[in-house]
Coordinates of C-alpha atoms and ligand atoms in Angstrom, one line a residue:
M111 CA 76.4 91.1 31.8
N112 CA 75.0 94.2 30.1
E113 CA 72.4 94.9 32.7
K114 CA 73.2 97.8 34.8
I115 CA 70.0 98.1 36.7
V116 CA 69.5 96.4 40.0
K117 CA 66.6 96.6 42.3
L118 CA 67.7 98.2 45.5
P119 CA 67.5 96.2 48.7
E120 CA 64.8 97.3 51.1
A121 CA 67.3 98.6 53.7
V122 CA 68.8 101.0 51.1
I123 CA 65.4 102.1 50.0
N124 CA 64.5 103.0 53.6
Q125 CA 67.7 104.8 54.1
I126 CA 67.1 106.9 51.0
A127 CA 63.5 107.6 52.1
A128 CA 64.7 108.4 55.5
G129 CA 66.4 111.5 54.1
E130 CA 63.0 112.9 53.3
V131 CA 61.1 111.9 56.4
V132 CA 63.8 112.3 59.0
E133 CA 66.1 115.2 58.7
N134 CA 67.2 115.7 62.2
P135 CA 66.3 114.9 65.8
A136 CA 63.5 117.4 65.9
S137 CA 61.7 115.8 62.9
I138 CA 62.1 112.4 64.5
V139 CA 60.6 113.7 67.8
K140 CA 57.7 115.2 65.9
E141 CA 57.0 111.9 64.1
L142 CA 57.2 109.9 67.4
I143 CA 55.0 112.3 69.3
E144 CA 52.4 112.2 66.5
N145 CA 52.4 108.4 66.7
S146 CA 51.9 108.6 70.5
L147 CA 49.0 111.1 70.0
D148 CA 47.5 108.8 67.4
A149 CA 47.7 106.0 69.9
G150 CA 45.5 108.0 72.2
S151 CA 48.1 108.7 74.9
S152 CA 47.4 110.9 77.8
R153 CA 51.0 111.2 78.9
I154 CA 54.0 111.5 76.6
S155 CA 57.5 111.9 78.0
I156 CA 60.5 112.7 75.9
E157 CA 64.1 112.6 76.7
I158 CA 67.0 113.5 74.5
V159 CA 70.8 113.3 75.1
S160 CA 73.2 115.3 73.1
G161 CA 70.5 117.1 71.2
G162 CA 69.0 113.7 70.3
Q163 CA 72.0 112.4 68.3
Q164 CA 73.0 110.1 71.1
L165 CA 69.6 109.2 72.3
I166 CA 65.9 110.0 71.8
R167 CA 63.6 108.2 74.1
I168 CA 59.8 108.6 74.0
E169 CA 57.4 106.9 76.3
D170 CA 53.6 106.9 76.1
D171 CA 50.6 105.3 77.7
G172 CA 48.7 104.8 74.5
C173 CA 47.1 101.7 73.0
G174 CA 50.4 99.9 72.4
M175 CA 50.9 97.2 69.8
S176 CA 50.7 93.5 69.5
A177 CA 53.9 91.5 68.8
G178 CA 52.9 91.2 65.2
D179 CA 52.1 94.9 64.7
A180 CA 55.3 95.8 66.5
L181 CA 57.3 93.9 63.8
L182 CA 55.2 95.2 61.0
C183 CA 55.5 98.9 62.1
L184 CA 59.1 98.8 61.1
E185 CA 58.3 98.1 57.6
R186 CA 57.8 100.7 55.0
H187 CA 54.2 101.5 54.1
A188 CA 52.9 99.7 57.1
T189 CA 50.2 101.6 58.8
S190 CA 47.1 101.0 60.9
K191 CA 45.6 104.4 60.0
I192 CA 44.3 104.0 56.4
R193 CA 43.2 101.0 54.3
S194 CA 42.4 102.8 51.1
I195 CA 42.9 106.1 49.5
D196 CA 39.4 107.1 50.3
D197 CA 40.2 107.0 54.0
L198 CA 42.3 110.1 53.4
Q199 CA 39.0 112.1 53.2
T200 CA 38.0 111.3 56.7
L201 CA 41.5 111.1 58.2
S202 CA 41.6 111.9 61.9
T203 CA 45.1 110.8 62.7
M204 CA 48.3 112.8 62.3
G205 CA 50.1 110.1 60.4
F206 CA 49.0 107.8 57.6
R207 CA 52.0 107.1 55.4
G208 CA 53.5 104.3 57.4
E209 CA 57.0 105.6 56.7
A210 CA 58.3 107.2 59.9
L211 CA 59.3 104.1 61.9
A212 CA 60.8 102.4 58.9
A213 CA 62.8 105.4 58.1
I214 CA 63.9 106.1 61.7
S215 CA 64.9 102.5 62.4
S216 CA 66.9 102.3 59.2
V217 CA 69.3 105.0 60.3
S218 CA 69.8 104.2 64.0
H219 CA 70.0 101.6 66.7
F220 CA 66.4 101.3 67.4
E221 CA 64.5 99.7 70.3
I222 CA 60.8 99.4 70.8
K223 CA 59.0 98.2 73.9
T224 CA 55.3 98.1 73.5
S225 CA 52.4 96.4 75.1
N226 CA 48.7 96.2 74.3
G227 CA 48.4 93.9 77.4
I228 CA 51.2 91.6 76.3
G229 CA 54.6 93.2 76.1
T230 CA 57.1 92.9 73.2
R231 CA 60.6 94.2 72.8
I232 CA 62.3 94.6 69.4
L233 CA 65.8 95.6 68.7
A234 CA 66.8 96.7 65.2
E235 CA 70.0 98.1 63.8
G236 CA 70.1 100.0 60.5
G237 CA 66.6 98.6 59.8
K238 CA 67.5 95.0 60.4
V239 CA 65.5 93.3 63.2
I240 CA 68.0 91.8 65.6
T241 CA 65.9 90.6 68.6
V242 CA 62.2 90.0 69.2
E243 CA 61.3 88.9 72.6
P244 CA 58.5 89.2 75.2
C245 CA 59.0 91.9 77.9
A246 CA 57.2 93.4 80.8
R247 CA 55.6 96.7 80.2
N248 CA 52.4 98.5 81.1
R249 CA 50.1 99.3 78.2
G250 CA 51.8 101.8 76.0
T251 CA 55.0 102.2 74.0
T252 CA 58.6 103.2 74.6
I253 CA 60.9 103.9 71.7
E254 CA 64.5 104.5 71.9
V255 CA 66.6 105.8 69.1
R256 CA 70.3 105.7 69.6
S257 CA 73.3 106.6 67.4
L258 CA 71.3 108.5 64.9
F259 CA 72.7 108.5 61.4
Y260 CA 75.5 106.2 62.4
N261 CA 75.3 104.4 59.0
V262 CA 74.7 107.6 57.0
P263 CA 78.0 109.5 57.5
A264 CA 77.0 112.3 55.0
R265 CA 73.9 113.1 56.9
K266 CA 75.6 112.8 60.3
K267 CA 78.2 115.4 59.1
F268 CA 75.5 117.9 58.3
Q269 CA 73.9 117.7 61.7
K270 CA 73.7 120.9 63.7
S271 CA 75.3 121.3 67.1
P272 CA 73.7 119.4 70.0
S273 CA 72.5 122.7 71.5
S274 CA 70.8 123.8 68.3
N275 CA 69.2 120.4 67.8
A276 CA 68.0 120.5 71.4
A277 CA 66.5 123.9 70.8
Q278 CA 64.7 122.6 67.8
V279 CA 63.4 119.6 69.7
S280 CA 62.1 121.9 72.4
R281 CA 60.3 124.0 69.8
V282 CA 58.6 120.9 68.3
V283 CA 57.5 119.6 71.7
E284 CA 56.3 123.0 72.9
T285 CA 54.4 123.6 69.6
I286 CA 52.6 120.2 69.8
A287 CA 51.9 120.6 73.5
L288 CA 50.2 124.0 72.9
A289 CA 47.6 122.3 70.7
H290 CA 47.1 119.3 73.0
P291 CA 46.4 120.5 76.6
E292 CA 44.5 117.3 77.2
V293 CA 47.9 115.4 77.1
I294 CA 50.6 115.9 79.7
F295 CA 54.1 116.3 78.1
S296 CA 57.5 116.3 79.6
L297 CA 60.8 117.0 77.9
N298 CA 64.0 116.2 79.9
G299 CA 62.1 116.7 83.1
R300 CA 60.3 119.9 82.1
S301 CA 56.6 119.2 82.1
F302 CA 53.6 120.8 80.5
S303 CA 50.7 119.7 82.6
S304 CA 48.1 122.5 82.5
T305 CA 44.9 121.0 81.1
D306 CA 43.3 124.1 79.7
T307 CA 44.5 126.0 76.7
K308 CA 45.1 129.3 78.5
G309 CA 47.1 127.6 81.2
R310 CA 49.1 125.6 78.7
V311 CA 49.9 128.7 76.6
E312 CA 51.1 130.5 79.7
E313 CA 53.2 127.7 81.0
I314 CA 55.0 127.3 77.7
L315 CA 55.1 130.9 76.4
G316 CA 54.4 133.1 79.4
P317 CA 51.5 135.5 79.8
H318 CA 49.3 136.2 76.8
E319 CA 46.9 138.8 78.1
H320 CA 44.3 139.1 75.5
E321 CA 41.9 136.3 74.6
V322 CA 40.8 135.9 71.0
S323 CA 37.5 134.4 70.6
A324 CA 35.6 134.4 67.4
K325 CA 33.8 131.9 65.2
G326 CA 36.4 129.4 64.1
I327 CA 39.3 131.4 65.6
T328 CA 40.4 131.1 69.2
G329 CA 43.6 131.8 71.0
F330 CA 45.6 134.4 72.8
V331 CA 47.7 137.4 71.9
A332 CA 50.3 138.9 74.2
A333 CA 50.3 142.6 75.1
P334 CA 51.7 144.7 72.3
N335 CA 54.8 145.8 74.3
K336 CA 55.9 142.1 74.3
A337 CA 56.3 142.0 70.5
M338 CA 59.5 140.7 69.1
A339 CA 61.8 141.4 66.2
T340 CA 61.1 138.0 64.6
R341 CA 58.1 135.8 64.0
M342 CA 59.5 133.3 66.5
A343 CA 56.7 133.8 69.0
Q344 CA 53.9 133.3 66.6
Y345 CA 52.0 130.0 66.6
V346 CA 49.2 129.2 64.2
F347 CA 47.3 125.9 64.2
I348 CA 44.8 124.8 61.7
N349 CA 42.6 122.0 63.1
R350 CA 45.3 121.6 65.7
R351 CA 48.1 121.1 63.2
P352 CA 50.9 123.7 63.4
I353 CA 51.3 125.6 60.2
F354 CA 53.3 128.5 59.0
S355 CA 51.4 131.3 57.3
P356 CA 52.8 134.7 56.5
L357 CA 49.1 135.6 55.6
I358 CA 47.9 135.0 59.1
S359 CA 50.9 136.7 60.6
K360 CA 50.1 139.8 58.7
A361 CA 46.4 139.7 59.5
V362 CA 47.2 139.5 63.2
K363 CA 49.6 142.4 63.0
L364 CA 46.9 144.5 61.3
G365 CA 44.6 143.5 64.1
F366 CA 47.0 145.1 66.6
G367 CA 46.4 148.4 64.7
T368 CA 48.5 151.3 66.0
R369 CA 49.3 149.5 69.2
I370 CA 52.5 148.1 67.8
S371 CA 55.4 149.5 65.9
E372 CA 55.8 148.7 62.2
H373 CA 58.9 146.5 62.4
M374 CA 57.8 144.4 65.4
Y375 CA 56.0 141.0 65.4
P376 CA 53.3 140.4 68.0
R377 CA 53.3 137.3 70.1
F378 CA 50.3 135.1 69.6
V379 CA 48.9 131.6 69.6
L380 CA 45.9 131.1 67.3
F381 CA 43.8 128.1 66.6
L382 CA 41.7 128.0 63.5
E383 CA 39.0 125.5 62.8
I384 CA 38.6 125.3 59.1
S385 CA 36.7 122.8 57.1
P386 CA 39.3 120.7 55.4
D387 CA 38.0 121.5 51.9
S388 CA 38.7 125.2 52.2
V389 CA 42.4 124.7 53.1
D390 CA 45.2 122.7 51.7
V391 CA 46.6 121.1 54.8
N392 CA 49.5 120.1 52.7
V393 CA 50.0 116.5 53.2
H394 CA 53.7 116.6 52.5
P395 CA 55.3 116.0 55.9
Q396 CA 57.9 118.8 55.7
K397 CA 55.9 121.5 54.1
K398 CA 53.9 123.3 56.7
E399 CA 52.7 126.3 54.8
A400 CA 48.9 126.3 54.4
R401 CA 47.1 127.5 51.4
F402 CA 43.6 128.8 51.8
K403 CA 40.9 128.7 49.2
D404 CA 39.6 132.2 50.1
E405 CA 42.7 134.1 51.4
G406 CA 40.9 137.4 51.7
K407 CA 38.1 136.0 53.9
I408 CA 40.6 134.3 56.3
F409 CA 42.6 137.4 56.4
N410 CA 39.7 139.6 57.4
L411 CA 38.4 137.1 59.9
V412 CA 41.7 136.9 61.7
Q413 CA 42.2 140.6 61.6
R414 CA 38.8 141.3 63.1
A415 CA 39.2 138.5 65.7
V416 CA 42.4 140.1 66.9
E417 CA 41.0 143.6 66.9
S418 CA 38.2 142.5 69.2
A419 CA 40.6 140.8 71.6
F420 CA 41.6 144.3 72.8
A421 CA 39.0 145.7 75.1
P422 CA 37.7 149.0 73.8
M423 CA 39.2 152.1 75.4
P424 CA 36.9 153.6 78.0
T425 CA 35.3 156.7 76.6
F426 CA 35.0 159.8 78.8
S427 CA 31.6 161.3 78.4
E428 CA 32.8 164.7 79.6
P429 CA 36.2 166.1 80.3
V430 CA 37.2 165.7 83.9
S431 CA 37.8 168.9 85.6
F432 CA 37.7 170.1 89.1
S433 CA 39.0 173.3 90.4
E434 CA 40.1 173.6 94.0
P435 CA 37.2 174.7 96.1
T436 CA 37.6 178.1 97.7
S437 CA 34.5 178.0 99.8
Y438 CA 32.0 175.5 101.0
S439 CA 28.3 175.9 101.3
F440 CA 27.4 173.3 103.8
E441 CA 23.7 173.9 103.5
E442 CA 24.1 172.7 99.9
T443 CA 26.4 169.8 100.4
F444 CA 25.0 168.5 103.6
P445 CA 22.1 166.6 102.2
T446 CA 24.3 164.5 99.9
L447 CA 26.7 163.4 102.6
P448 CA 26.6 159.9 103.8
F449 CA 27.4 161.2 107.2
K450 CA 26.9 164.3 109.2
A451 CA 29.9 166.5 108.9
L452 CA 28.8 169.6 110.8
D453 CA 31.7 169.3 113.2
V454 CA 34.3 169.2 110.5
E455 CA 36.5 172.2 110.7
L456 CA 37.3 173.0 107.2
D457 CA 40.8 174.2 106.5
L458 CA 40.4 175.2 102.9
G459 CA 44.1 175.7 102.3
F460 CA 44.4 172.5 100.4
Q461 CA 47.8 171.2 99.8
D462 CA 46.7 168.1 98.2
R463 CA 45.1 168.6 94.8
L464 CA 41.9 166.6 94.7
L465 CA 41.4 165.7 91.1
T466 CA 38.3 163.6 90.7
V467 CA 36.1 161.0 92.2
V468 CA 35.4 157.7 90.4
G469 CA 32.7 155.7 92.0
S470 CA 34.0 155.2 95.5
Y471 CA 37.6 156.2 94.8
L472 CA 39.1 159.6 95.1
L473 CA 42.1 160.5 92.9
L474 CA 44.4 163.1 94.2
E475 CA 47.8 164.5 93.5
K476 CA 50.4 164.7 96.2
D477 CA 53.9 163.9 95.2
G478 CA 52.5 161.6 92.6
L479 CA 49.0 160.2 92.2
I480 CA 47.1 158.8 95.2
F481 CA 44.0 156.6 94.9
V482 CA 41.9 156.7 98.0
D483 CA 39.3 154.0 98.7
L484 CA 36.7 156.3 100.2
R485 CA 34.8 153.5 101.8
A486 CA 37.9 152.5 103.7
A487 CA 38.5 156.1 104.6
H488 CA 35.0 156.3 105.9
A489 CA 35.5 153.2 107.9
R490 CA 38.6 154.6 109.6
V491 CA 36.9 158.0 110.4
L492 CA 33.7 156.4 111.7
F493 CA 35.7 153.8 113.7
E494 CA 37.7 156.5 115.5
S495 CA 34.7 158.6 116.1
L496 CA 32.9 155.6 117.7
K497 CA 35.9 154.5 119.6
H498 CA 36.7 157.8 121.2
K499 CA 33.1 158.9 121.5
K500 CA 34.4 162.1 120.1
G501 CA 31.7 162.1 117.6
A502 CA 30.2 165.2 119.3
S503 CA 26.9 163.8 118.4
Q504 CA 24.8 165.7 116.0
A505 CA 21.2 166.3 117.1
L506 CA 18.7 164.9 114.8
I507 CA 15.9 167.2 113.9
W508 CA 13.5 164.3 114.0
P509 CA 14.4 161.6 116.4
L510 CA 14.8 158.3 114.8
E511 CA 12.7 155.4 116.0
I512 CA 13.6 151.8 115.5
A513 CA 11.4 148.9 116.7
L514 CA 13.2 146.5 119.1
A515 CA 12.7 142.8 119.3
R516 CA 12.0 141.3 122.7
G517 CA 15.0 141.4 125.0
E518 CA 17.0 143.9 123.0
E519 CA 16.1 146.8 125.3
E520 CA 19.0 146.5 127.6
K521 CA 21.5 146.0 124.8
A522 CA 20.2 149.0 122.9
E523 CA 21.1 151.2 125.9
K524 CA 24.7 150.4 125.3
L525 CA 24.7 152.3 122.1
N526 CA 25.2 155.4 124.3
E527 CA 28.7 154.2 124.9
L528 CA 29.6 154.8 121.3
G529 CA 28.4 158.3 121.4
I530 CA 25.0 157.5 120.0
E531 CA 22.5 159.4 122.1
C532 CA 19.5 157.2 122.4
R533 CA 16.7 156.1 124.8
V534 CA 14.6 153.0 125.0
L535 CA 10.9 153.7 125.2
K536 CA 9.0 150.4 125.7
R537 CA 10.0 148.4 122.7
T538 CA 11.3 151.3 120.6
L539 CA 14.7 152.7 120.3
V540 CA 14.6 156.5 120.0
V541 CA 17.8 158.0 118.7
D542 CA 18.3 161.7 119.4
A543 CA 21.8 162.3 118.1
L544 CA 24.3 160.4 116.0
P545 CA 28.1 160.8 115.7
S546 CA 29.5 162.4 112.7
F547 CA 29.9 160.2 109.7
L548 CA 27.0 158.0 110.6
D549 CA 23.8 159.3 109.0
A550 CA 20.2 158.7 109.9
T551 CA 19.3 157.0 106.7
H552 CA 21.9 154.4 107.1
F553 CA 21.6 154.0 110.8
P554 CA 19.1 151.0 110.7
D555 CA 21.8 149.0 108.8
F556 CA 24.4 150.0 111.3
F557 CA 22.2 149.0 114.1
A558 CA 21.5 145.6 112.5
S559 CA 25.2 144.8 112.2
W560 CA 25.9 146.2 115.7
K561 CA 23.4 143.7 117.1
V562 CA 25.3 140.7 115.8
E563 CA 28.9 142.0 116.0
K564 CA 30.7 143.3 119.1
K565 CA 33.9 144.6 117.7
I566 CA 33.5 148.1 116.5
E567 CA 36.3 147.8 114.0
K568 CA 34.3 145.1 112.2
I569 CA 31.1 147.0 112.5
A570 CA 32.5 150.2 111.1
T571 CA 34.4 148.5 108.3
R572 CA 31.5 146.2 107.2
F573 CA 29.0 148.9 107.5
C574 CA 31.0 151.4 105.4
R575 CA 31.7 148.8 102.8
S576 CA 28.0 147.8 102.6
V577 CA 26.9 151.4 101.9
K578 CA 26.4 151.4 98.2
K579 CA 26.8 154.8 96.8
R580 CA 28.8 157.0 94.6
F581 CA 30.6 159.7 96.5
S582 CA 30.4 163.3 95.5
M583 CA 33.6 165.4 95.3
E584 CA 32.4 167.3 98.4
E585 CA 31.9 164.1 100.4
A586 CA 35.3 162.9 99.3
S587 CA 37.1 166.1 100.3
V588 CA 35.4 166.2 103.7
L589 CA 36.5 162.5 104.3
W590 CA 40.0 163.1 103.2
R591 CA 40.3 166.2 105.5
Q592 CA 38.8 164.2 108.4
L593 CA 41.1 161.3 107.8
Q594 CA 44.1 163.6 108.4
K595 CA 42.9 163.9 112.0
C596 CA 42.7 160.2 112.6
Q597 CA 45.3 158.3 114.6
D598 CA 46.0 156.2 111.6
Q599 CA 45.5 157.5 108.1
T600 CA 46.7 154.5 106.1
Y601 CA 44.6 151.5 106.9
D602 CA 41.0 150.9 107.7
P603 CA 40.2 149.3 111.1
L604 CA 40.6 145.8 109.6
G605 CA 43.9 146.6 108.1
N606 CA 43.0 147.2 104.5
P607 CA 44.9 150.1 102.8
I608 CA 42.9 153.3 102.5
W609 CA 45.0 154.7 99.7
V610 CA 47.6 153.6 97.3
K611 CA 50.2 155.8 95.8
V612 CA 51.2 155.3 92.2
K613 CA 54.6 156.7 91.4
E614 CA 55.2 158.3 88.1
E615 CA 57.7 155.6 87.2
E616 CA 55.1 153.0 87.8
I617 CA 52.7 154.7 85.6
W618 CA 55.4 155.0 83.1
S619 CA 56.2 151.3 83.3
L620 CA 52.6 150.4 82.5
F621 CA 52.9 152.1 79.2
A622 CA 56.6 151.6 78.5
S623 CA 57.8 149.2 75.9
K624 CA 59.8 146.2 77.1
N625 CA 61.8 146.0 74.0
Ligands
ADP724 P1 52.0 106.1 60.4 O1 52.0 106.9 61.6 O2 52.0 107.0 59.2 O3 51.0 105.1 60.3 P2 54.5 105.2 61.4 O4 55.7 104.5 60.7 O5 54.7 106.4 62.1 O6 53.4 105.4 60.3 O7 53.9 104.1 62.3 C1 53.5 102.8 61.8 C2 52.4 102.2 62.7 O8 52.9 101.8 63.9 C3 51.2 103.1 63.0 O9 50.3 103.1 62.0 C4 50.7 102.6 64.3 O10 49.8 101.5 64.1 C5 52.0 102.0 64.9 N1 52.6 102.8 66.0 C6 53.6 103.6 65.8 N2 53.9 104.3 67.0 C7 53.0 103.8 67.9 C8 52.7 104.1 69.3 N3 53.5 105.0 70.0 N4 51.7 103.5 69.9 C9 51.0 102.6 69.2 N5 51.2 102.3 67.9 C10 52.2 102.9 67.3
MG725 MG1 53.5 108.1 62.2

């Protein structure tokens, strides 16, 4: 008996191999989810107890297996995914080694229930098949892994705490779920069900405000003030496989430019589509670091893609300046007004500092910044002037004539009740005077809406909203002054706010860092 060499039994071989393939619950969950994805599942639910050491259960609605395949899948190097080494070139599945189930089942109490139409249940312990029997199950597969490492005490001893294992499992599920919005995942009742990438990213990681969209690179980056002190919130996928890449992390950071402080790591999720021959996708199951053929090129592409995710800052063509008016020349400003303002008493002792007009918004300073929606202000002013007929109608130099349709004559007379001085001559409406804040050029539009709408609050609001124009500073200040005389100065007649106040703290919080 000089021979010392023995051929190891299959079960021992599998247990040794298991050390490489399955390190901990998270790596098991990863293998099992990948199998479910390869099986074409649209729903995958995962449950773990005690961080996975007590139980890992994964259920899918994929293609399932026949009884024969279900038995074979527990054997080492048994796979349906490749037939020859050449198949590796065109591999579209996540697995291909045929090792995971053999390894997992060799270090646990293992149960598989699977159906491809006909259900099979198999129980195995430490890699030994104990029971094979028919069972009832819809198409798909359920795998339960209990008492993990019960027969490998050394490995069991080195397992992390249940909470830390649970955290790792979550990370695995979240990461895979980010890249597969077409599949609904659930983990211990928490479910990821958004079906588009943006929704999926936000449901798992929270808001990521800036979209990255370049050739071969898509994804999202979070606002710079959400950056973290570690790379924990950085997710990179190459052809939908999660990878780790300090190179890409650095490129993204450079893409943030001076928007982020030096020692912080931005949050992002990036998906790269790269032809398999320009990247080593690293087929070793545990190594996730990618190697690129042309690192410089990838670096630049990523950096530029992230740069362009930030909308360019608006450029101001000229410095904004407005000094408080000391006198008004109405002859000059009158022609530009969208309304007649001759009755406006101007009190030029401004207390509010009117700063500028942007489109139809006035910005003014009054214990903070106030944005005034000038169209809403106009609606309020016009509404009150119509309602109270206090418009002290302004005579038109040239009476306005509007053709009436048959039967409109009597109705047209009623315009007088709104302070619009008018007469009907045959089939023509002749307007002699209009209230302030309703000008002759826009009157035909006003008349058109008045014909179909009774309520003056609606007429005034809709009409003022429909007037498309940029306001001048003069128009804005007349409106603002006039608004002060209205019964309500805060809402337009339909209840929309006329102005909003932005407190200094709120402005501050828009810029302030959250870290
Ligand atoms: P690999 O995934 O590398 O092929 P595994 O040991 O993970 O090896 O799985 C072995 C085989 O079992 C797979 O090739 C597949 O045919 C089958 N299988 C595993 N899990 C599932 C599942 N959830 N649904 C259908 N078939 C599965
Ligand atoms: Mg597999």
